[in-house]
Amino acid sequence: MLAIPAIDLMGGKAVRLSEGDPRRATIYADDPRAALRDFLAAGARRVHVVDLDGAFAGRPVQTDLIRELVAIAHAGGAEIEVGGGLRDAAAVLAVLDTRADYAVVGTLAVREHRTVAELCRQHPGRIIVAIDARDGLVALDGWQERSAVPALALAKSAAIWGAAALLHTDIARDGLQVGPAIDATAGIQRAVPSTLVIASGGVGSLADLDALRAADIRAVVLGRALYEGSFTLEEALARC
């Protein structure tokens, strides 16, 4: 199982939100570059970066900083996936132009699915579709709006488009360390066996990683648990 540490950017700092609420942000690092270097030193092979300012603004905001983080990650031999505010094709291309390995799209995949299908075709292996769900329905616009689209339906469509991976986040668990949505994530993986499904949200212990692995989930994003010291990235990598 691939363990992917997360760096969420807000105001140029590394933060974590609870349930995606910008009013419930905890600052963990004044310099995200230092946080990234720590992850690389621990052995990270991929890092997940979210432009939270961009997610709430509806357009990329921290592109210059992301470009720096991409360069640091690549120098350390790691891949980097970037999301947040990618609401049109131009924004996705701007992220790919930073040399990020993957661009993560969420709202765009629901509102302009033909655009995302074409992006998957034009940039094979570089588009990750985020399935941000609450009660099984996909949320949009930085998790502020709930759609009527079932998470499983979006997963099946994205697999047909040729998405490089699916990032499944249970919003109600995100940042709370209450345990991941194992059944829901595993259900999506079973529905699209040829597409990598990445679990996100709720991981709070090494036992959670064991449970994800036992459910045949092949990748997981780690956030607050690392920053709060629930376990180290080295420990997570050893369990994965």
PDB file of N, CA, C and O in Angstrom, residues 145-199:
ATOM      1  N   GLU A 145     -20.743  22.475  -1.312  1.00  0.00           N
ATOM      2  CA  GLU A 145     -22.043  22.160  -1.923  1.00  0.00           C
ATOM      3  C   GLU A 145     -22.144  20.657  -2.163  1.00  0.00           C
ATOM      4  O   GLU A 145     -21.205  20.038  -2.662  1.00  0.00           O
ATOM      5  N   ARG A 146     -23.276  20.071  -1.813  1.00  0.00           N
ATOM      6  CA  ARG A 146     -23.474  18.644  -2.065  1.00  0.00           C
ATOM      7  C   ARG A 146     -24.276  18.459  -3.346  1.00  0.00           C
ATOM      8  O   ARG A 146     -25.310  19.083  -3.535  1.00  0.00           O
ATOM      9  N   SER A 147     -23.790  17.586  -4.206  1.00  0.00           N
ATOM     10  CA  SER A 147     -24.476  17.294  -5.461  1.00  0.00           C
ATOM     11  C   SER A 147     -25.406  16.107  -5.270  1.00  0.00           C
ATOM     12  O   SER A 147     -25.505  15.536  -4.188  1.00  0.00           O
ATOM     13  N   ALA A 148     -26.070  15.735  -6.355  1.00  0.00           N
ATOM     14  CA  ALA A 148     -26.919  14.536  -6.339  1.00  0.00           C
ATOM     15  C   ALA A 148     -26.212  13.356  -6.991  1.00  0.00           C
ATOM     16  O   ALA A 148     -26.829  12.322  -7.256  1.00  0.00           O
ATOM     17  N   VAL A 149     -24.911  13.492  -7.241  1.00  0.00           N
ATOM     18  CA  VAL A 149     -24.152  12.459  -7.940  1.00  0.00           C
ATOM     19  C   VAL A 149     -23.606  11.440  -6.936  1.00  0.00           C
ATOM     20  O   VAL A 149     -22.848  11.800  -6.030  1.00  0.00           O
ATOM     21  N   PRO A 150     -23.963  10.179  -7.065  1.00  0.00           N
ATOM     22  CA  PRO A 150     -23.415   9.161  -6.166  1.00  0.00           C
ATOM     23  C   PRO A 150     -21.911   8.984  -6.397  1.00  0.00           C
ATOM     24  O   PRO A 150     -21.438   9.032  -7.538  1.00  0.00           O
ATOM     25  N   ALA A 151     -21.185   8.779  -5.313  1.00  0.00           N
ATOM     26  CA  ALA A 151     -19.742   8.593  -5.420  1.00  0.00           C
ATOM     27  C   ALA A 151     -19.390   7.428  -6.336  1.00  0.00           C
ATOM     28  O   ALA A 151     -18.456   7.517  -7.148  1.00  0.00           O
ATOM     29  N   LEU A 152     -20.127   6.355  -6.242  1.00  0.00           N
ATOM     30  CA  LEU A 152     -19.836   5.171  -7.051  1.00  0.00           C
ATOM     31  C   LEU A 152     -20.045   5.439  -8.534  1.00  0.00           C
ATOM     32  O   LEU A 152     -19.280   4.957  -9.377  1.00  0.00           O
ATOM     33  N   ALA A 153     -21.050   6.246  -8.872  1.00  0.00           N
ATOM     34  CA  ALA A 153     -21.302   6.569 -10.279  1.00  0.00           C
ATOM     35  C   ALA A 153     -20.145   7.381 -10.854  1.00  0.00           C
ATOM     36  O   ALA A 153     -19.704   7.138 -11.994  1.00  0.00           O
ATOM     37  N   LEU A 154     -19.646   8.356 -10.091  1.00  0.00           N
ATOM     38  CA  LEU A 154     -18.516   9.153 -10.571  1.00  0.00           C
ATOM     39  C   LEU A 154     -17.284   8.274 -10.725  1.00  0.00           C
ATOM     40  O   LEU A 154     -16.529   8.419 -11.694  1.00  0.00           O
ATOM     41  N   ALA A 155     -17.081   7.354  -9.805  1.00  0.00           N
ATOM     42  CA  ALA A 155     -15.929   6.456  -9.889  1.00  0.00           C
ATOM     43  C   ALA A 155     -15.960   5.641 -11.177  1.00  0.00           C
ATOM     44  O   ALA A 155     -14.946   5.516 -11.880  1.00  0.00           O
ATOM     45  N   LYS A 156     -17.100   5.092 -11.493  1.00  0.00           N
ATOM     46  CA  LYS A 156     -17.212   4.262 -12.700  1.00  0.00           C
ATOM     47  C   LYS A 156     -16.992   5.093 -13.959  1.00  0.00           C
ATOM     48  O   LYS A 156     -16.329   4.642 -14.899  1.00  0.00           O
ATOM     49  N   SER A 157     -17.510   6.319 -13.973  1.00  0.00           N
ATOM     50  CA  SER A 157     -17.304   7.192 -15.133  1.00  0.00           C
ATOM     51  C   SER A 157     -15.831   7.539 -15.291  1.00  0.00           C
ATOM     52  O   SER A 157     -15.271   7.482 -16.389  1.00  0.00           O
ATOM     53  N   ALA A 158     -15.192   7.920 -14.184  1.00  0.00           N
ATOM     54  CA  ALA A 158     -13.784   8.317 -14.247  1.00  0.00           C
ATOM     55  C   ALA A 158     -12.897   7.171 -14.711  1.00  0.00           C
ATOM     56  O   ALA A 158     -11.918   7.382 -15.436  1.00  0.00           O
ATOM     57  N   ALA A 159     -13.229   5.962 -14.314  1.00  0.00           N
ATOM     58  CA  ALA A 159     -12.457   4.805 -14.765  1.00  0.00           C
ATOM     59  C   ALA A 159     -12.580   4.642 -16.279  1.00  0.00           C
ATOM     60  O   ALA A 159     -11.600   4.334 -16.966  1.00  0.00           O
ATOM     61  N   ILE A 160     -13.779   4.884 -16.802  1.00  0.00           N
ATOM     62  CA  ILE A 160     -13.985   4.800 -18.249  1.00  0.00           C
ATOM     63  C   ILE A 160     -13.187   5.886 -18.969  1.00  0.00           C
ATOM     64  O   ILE A 160     -12.607   5.651 -20.041  1.00  0.00           O
ATOM     65  N   TRP A 161     -13.118   7.078 -18.377  1.00  0.00           N
ATOM     66  CA  TRP A 161     -12.352   8.170 -18.996  1.00  0.00           C
ATOM     67  C   TRP A 161     -10.859   7.854 -19.052  1.00  0.00           C
ATOM     68  O   TRP A 161     -10.131   8.442 -19.844  1.00  0.00           O
ATOM     69  N   GLY A 162     -10.395   6.986 -18.176  1.00  0.00           N
ATOM     70  CA  GLY A 162      -8.972   6.681 -18.119  1.00  0.00           C
ATOM     71  C   GLY A 162      -8.226   7.448 -17.054  1.00  0.00           C
ATOM     72  O   GLY A 162      -7.014   7.690 -17.193  1.00  0.00           O
ATOM     73  N   ALA A 163      -8.901   7.831 -15.984  1.00  0.00           N
ATOM     74  CA  ALA A 163      -8.242   8.543 -14.889  1.00  0.00           C
ATOM     75  C   ALA A 163      -7.083   7.716 -14.343  1.00  0.00           C
ATOM     76  O   ALA A 163      -7.158   6.490 -14.257  1.00  0.00           O
ATOM     77  N   ALA A 164      -6.012   8.402 -13.971  1.00  0.00           N
ATOM     78  CA  ALA A 164      -4.841   7.715 -13.432  1.00  0.00           C
ATOM     79  C   ALA A 164      -5.150   7.068 -12.094  1.00  0.00           C
ATOM     80  O   ALA A 164      -4.571   6.025 -11.746  1.00  0.00           O
ATOM     81  N   ALA A 165      -6.049   7.681 -11.319  1.00  0.00           N
ATOM     82  CA  ALA A 165      -6.436   7.164 -10.011  1.00  0.00           C
ATOM     83  C   ALA A 165      -7.686   7.891  -9.563  1.00  0.00           C
ATOM     84  O   ALA A 165      -8.079   8.918 -10.147  1.00  0.00           O
ATOM     85  N   LEU A 166      -8.310   7.366  -8.522  1.00  0.00           N
ATOM     86  CA  LEU A 166      -9.450   8.003  -7.883  1.00  0.00           C
ATOM     87  C   LEU A 166      -9.074   8.272  -6.434  1.00  0.00           C
ATOM     88  O   LEU A 166      -8.561   7.384  -5.747  1.00  0.00           O
ATOM     89  N   LEU A 167      -9.309   9.488  -5.986  1.00  0.00           N
ATOM     90  CA  LEU A 167      -9.015   9.869  -4.608  1.00  0.00           C
ATOM     91  C   LEU A 167     -10.332   9.981  -3.851  1.00  0.00           C
ATOM     92  O   LEU A 167     -11.082  10.936  -4.032  1.00  0.00           O
ATOM     93  N   HIS A 168     -10.612   8.986  -3.012  1.00  0.00           N
ATOM     94  CA  HIS A 168     -11.890   8.952  -2.304  1.00  0.00           C
ATOM     95  C   HIS A 168     -11.730   9.503  -0.896  1.00  0.00           C
ATOM     96  O   HIS A 168     -11.000   8.947  -0.074  1.00  0.00           O
ATOM     97  N   THR A 169     -12.410  10.613  -0.619  1.00  0.00           N
ATOM     98  CA  THR A 169     -12.374  11.238   0.700  1.00  0.00           C
ATOM     99  C   THR A 169     -13.759  11.232   1.320  1.00  0.00           C
ATOM    100  O   THR A 169     -14.721  11.705   0.703  1.00  0.00           O
ATOM    101  N   ASP A 170     -13.854  10.703   2.518  1.00  0.00           N
ATOM    102  CA  ASP A 170     -15.089  10.798   3.298  1.00  0.00           C
ATOM    103  C   ASP A 170     -14.995  12.095   4.105  1.00  0.00           C
ATOM    104  O   ASP A 170     -14.257  12.175   5.083  1.00  0.00           O
ATOM    105  N   ILE A 171     -15.729  13.116   3.668  1.00  0.00           N
ATOM    106  CA  ILE A 171     -15.603  14.447   4.253  1.00  0.00           C
ATOM    107  C   ILE A 171     -15.890  14.449   5.745  1.00  0.00           C
ATOM    108  O   ILE A 171     -15.227  15.151   6.525  1.00  0.00           O
ATOM    109  N   ALA A 172     -16.861  13.676   6.171  1.00  0.00           N
ATOM    110  CA  ALA A 172     -17.248  13.670   7.577  1.00  0.00           C
ATOM    111  C   ALA A 172     -16.144  13.135   8.480  1.00  0.00           C
ATOM    112  O   ALA A 172     -16.173  13.362   9.697  1.00  0.00           O
ATOM    113  N   ARG A 173     -15.153  12.461   7.898  1.00  0.00           N
ATOM    114  CA  ARG A 173     -14.053  11.907   8.680  1.00  0.00           C
ATOM    115  C   ARG A 173     -12.776  12.717   8.552  1.00  0.00           C
ATOM    116  O   ARG A 173     -11.851  12.551   9.360  1.00  0.00           O
ATOM    117  N   ASP A 174     -12.702  13.575   7.545  1.00  0.00           N
ATOM    118  CA  ASP A 174     -11.440  14.222   7.207  1.00  0.00           C
ATOM    119  C   ASP A 174     -10.933  15.095   8.341  1.00  0.00           C
ATOM    120  O   ASP A 174     -11.639  15.969   8.857  1.00  0.00           O
ATOM    121  N   GLY A 175      -9.686  14.874   8.727  1.00  0.00           N
ATOM    122  CA  GLY A 175      -9.051  15.671   9.759  1.00  0.00           C
ATOM    123  C   GLY A 175      -9.464  15.343  11.168  1.00  0.00           C
ATOM    124  O   GLY A 175      -9.061  16.027  12.108  1.00  0.00           O
ATOM    125  N   LEU A 176     -10.263  14.289  11.363  1.00  0.00           N
ATOM    126  CA  LEU A 176     -10.790  13.981  12.691  1.00  0.00           C
ATOM    127  C   LEU A 176     -10.156  12.739  13.320  1.00  0.00           C
ATOM    128  O   LEU A 176     -10.365  12.486  14.511  1.00  0.00           O
ATOM    129  N   GLN A 177      -9.415  11.960  12.546  1.00  0.00           N
ATOM    130  CA  GLN A 177      -8.748  10.760  13.050  1.00  0.00           C
ATOM    131  C   GLN A 177      -9.723   9.765  13.695  1.00  0.00           C
ATOM    132  O   GLN A 177      -9.428   9.165  14.727  1.00  0.00           O
ATOM    133  N   VAL A 178     -10.895   9.620  13.097  1.00  0.00           N
ATOM    134  CA  VAL A 178     -11.919   8.734  13.661  1.00  0.00           C
ATOM    135  C   VAL A 178     -11.964   7.390  12.930  1.00  0.00           C
ATOM    136  O   VAL A 178     -12.848   6.574  13.177  1.00  0.00           O
ATOM    137  N   GLY A 179     -11.008   7.160  12.050  1.00  0.00           N
ATOM    138  CA  GLY A 179     -10.984   5.935  11.264  1.00  0.00           C
ATOM    139  C   GLY A 179     -11.441   6.196   9.844  1.00  0.00           C
ATOM    140  O   GLY A 179     -12.358   6.987   9.606  1.00  0.00           O
ATOM    141  N   PRO A 180     -10.803   5.553   8.862  1.00  0.00           N
ATOM    142  CA  PRO A 180     -11.153   5.768   7.455  1.00  0.00           C
ATOM    143  C   PRO A 180     -12.439   5.060   7.063  1.00  0.00           C
ATOM    144  O   PRO A 180     -12.916   4.164   7.759  1.00  0.00           O
ATOM    145  N   ALA A 181     -12.995   5.491   5.933  1.00  0.00           N
ATOM    146  CA  ALA A 181     -14.214   4.872   5.397  1.00  0.00           C
ATOM    147  C   ALA A 181     -13.826   3.622   4.611  1.00  0.00           C
ATOM    148  O   ALA A 181     -13.832   3.610   3.374  1.00  0.00           O
ATOM    149  N   ILE A 182     -13.509   2.569   5.326  1.00  0.00           N
ATOM    150  CA  ILE A 182     -12.955   1.373   4.698  1.00  0.00           C
ATOM    151  C   ILE A 182     -13.960   0.712   3.763  1.00  0.00           C
ATOM    152  O   ILE A 182     -13.640   0.403   2.605  1.00  0.00           O
ATOM    153  N   ASP A 183     -15.178   0.510   4.222  1.00  0.00           N
ATOM    154  CA  ASP A 183     -16.160  -0.196   3.400  1.00  0.00           C
ATOM    155  C   ASP A 183     -16.471   0.569   2.119  1.00  0.00           C
ATOM    156  O   ASP A 183     -16.538  -0.028   1.031  1.00  0.00           O
ATOM    157  N   ALA A 184     -16.656   1.886   2.239  1.00  0.00           N
ATOM    158  CA  ALA A 184     -16.983   2.689   1.055  1.00  0.00           C
ATOM    159  C   ALA A 184     -15.829   2.709   0.066  1.00  0.00           C
ATOM    160  O   ALA A 184     -16.024   2.567  -1.150  1.00  0.00           O
ATOM    161  N   THR A 185     -14.605   2.887   0.576  1.00  0.00           N
ATOM    162  CA  THR A 185     -13.449   2.929  -0.313  1.00  0.00           C
ATOM    163  C   THR A 185     -13.212   1.578  -0.968  1.00  0.00           C
ATOM    164  O   THR A 185     -12.941   1.490  -2.171  1.00  0.00           O
ATOM    165  N   ALA A 186     -13.327   0.518  -0.184  1.00  0.00           N
ATOM    166  CA  ALA A 186     -13.145  -0.823  -0.743  1.00  0.00           C
ATOM    167  C   ALA A 186     -14.225  -1.134  -1.774  1.00  0.00           C
ATOM    168  O   ALA A 186     -13.957  -1.807  -2.784  1.00  0.00           O
ATOM    169  N   GLY A 187     -15.436  -0.644  -1.542  1.00  0.00           N
ATOM    170  CA  GLY A 187     -16.511  -0.852  -2.495  1.00  0.00           C
ATOM    171  C   GLY A 187     -16.219  -0.196  -3.828  1.00  0.00           C
ATOM    172  O   GLY A 187     -16.495  -0.753  -4.900  1.00  0.00           O
ATOM    173  N   ILE A 188     -15.656   1.008  -3.774  1.00  0.00           N
ATOM    174  CA  ILE A 188     -15.276   1.692  -5.010  1.00  0.00           C
ATOM    175  C   ILE A 188     -14.166   0.927  -5.715  1.00  0.00           C
ATOM    176  O   ILE A 188     -14.189   0.732  -6.938  1.00  0.00           O
ATOM    177  N   GLN A 189     -13.164   0.468  -4.947  1.00  0.00           N
ATOM    178  CA  GLN A 189     -12.073  -0.271  -5.572  1.00  0.00           C
ATOM    179  C   GLN A 189     -12.570  -1.548  -6.248  1.00  0.00           C
ATOM    180  O   GLN A 189     -12.112  -1.902  -7.339  1.00  0.00           O
ATOM    181  N   ARG A 190     -13.514  -2.235  -5.614  1.00  0.00           N
ATOM    182  CA  ARG A 190     -14.064  -3.451  -6.237  1.00  0.00           C
ATOM    183  C   ARG A 190     -14.821  -3.124  -7.517  1.00  0.00           C
ATOM    184  O   ARG A 190     -14.829  -3.915  -8.466  1.00  0.00           O
ATOM    185  N   ALA A 191     -15.449  -1.946  -7.556  1.00  0.00           N
ATOM    186  CA  ALA A 191     -16.240  -1.558  -8.729  1.00  0.00           C
ATOM    187  C   ALA A 191     -15.360  -1.186  -9.909  1.00  0.00           C
ATOM    188  O   ALA A 191     -15.790  -1.295 -11.063  1.00  0.00           O
ATOM    189  N   VAL A 192     -14.137  -0.715  -9.624  1.00  0.00           N
ATOM    190  CA  VAL A 192     -13.214  -0.302 -10.695  1.00  0.00           C
ATOM    191  C   VAL A 192     -11.856  -0.972 -10.437  1.00  0.00           C
ATOM    192  O   VAL A 192     -10.873  -0.307 -10.117  1.00  0.00           O
ATOM    193  N   PRO A 193     -11.772  -2.277 -10.570  1.00  0.00           N
ATOM    194  CA  PRO A 193     -10.570  -3.019 -10.159  1.00  0.00           C
ATOM    195  C   PRO A 193      -9.296  -2.627 -10.889  1.00  0.00           C
ATOM    196  O   PRO A 193      -8.197  -2.825 -10.361  1.00  0.00           O
ATOM    197  N   SER A 194      -9.422  -2.073 -12.085  1.00  0.00           N
ATOM    198  CA  SER A 194      -8.220  -1.728 -12.858  1.00  0.00           C
ATOM    199  C   SER A 194      -7.715  -0.317 -12.577  1.00  0.00           C
ATOM    200  O   SER A 194      -6.681   0.086 -13.125  1.00  0.00           O
ATOM    201  N   THR A 195      -8.417   0.435 -11.754  1.00  0.00           N
ATOM    202  CA  THR A 195      -8.039   1.815 -11.443  1.00  0.00           C
ATOM    203  C   THR A 195      -7.640   1.918  -9.978  1.00  0.00           C
ATOM    204  O   THR A 195      -8.341   1.405  -9.103  1.00  0.00           O
ATOM    205  N   LEU A 196      -6.526   2.563  -9.710  1.00  0.00           N
ATOM    206  CA  LEU A 196      -6.071   2.759  -8.339  1.00  0.00           C
ATOM    207  C   LEU A 196      -7.038   3.665  -7.593  1.00  0.00           C
ATOM    208  O   LEU A 196      -7.362   4.758  -8.051  1.00  0.00           O
ATOM    209  N   VAL A 197      -7.496   3.216  -6.433  1.00  0.00           N
ATOM    210  CA  VAL A 197      -8.332   4.035  -5.558  1.00  0.00           C
ATOM    211  C   VAL A 197      -7.519   4.382  -4.315  1.00  0.00           C
ATOM    212  O   VAL A 197      -6.988   3.499  -3.638  1.00  0.00           O
ATOM    213  N   ILE A 198      -7.428   5.680  -4.029  1.00  0.00           N
ATOM    214  CA  ILE A 198      -6.651   6.181  -2.903  1.00  0.00           C
ATOM    215  C   ILE A 198      -7.619   6.559  -1.788  1.00  0.00           C
ATOM    216  O   ILE A 198      -8.534   7.353  -2.001  1.00  0.00           O
ATOM    217  N   ALA A 199      -7.415   6.009  -0.606  1.00  0.00           N
ATOM    218  CA  ALA A 199      -8.251   6.344   0.546  1.00  0.00           C
ATOM    219  C   ALA A 199      -7.761   7.639   1.171  1.00  0.00           C
ATOM    220  O   ALA A 199      -6.559   7.904   1.243  1.00  0.00           O
TER     221      ALA A 199
END
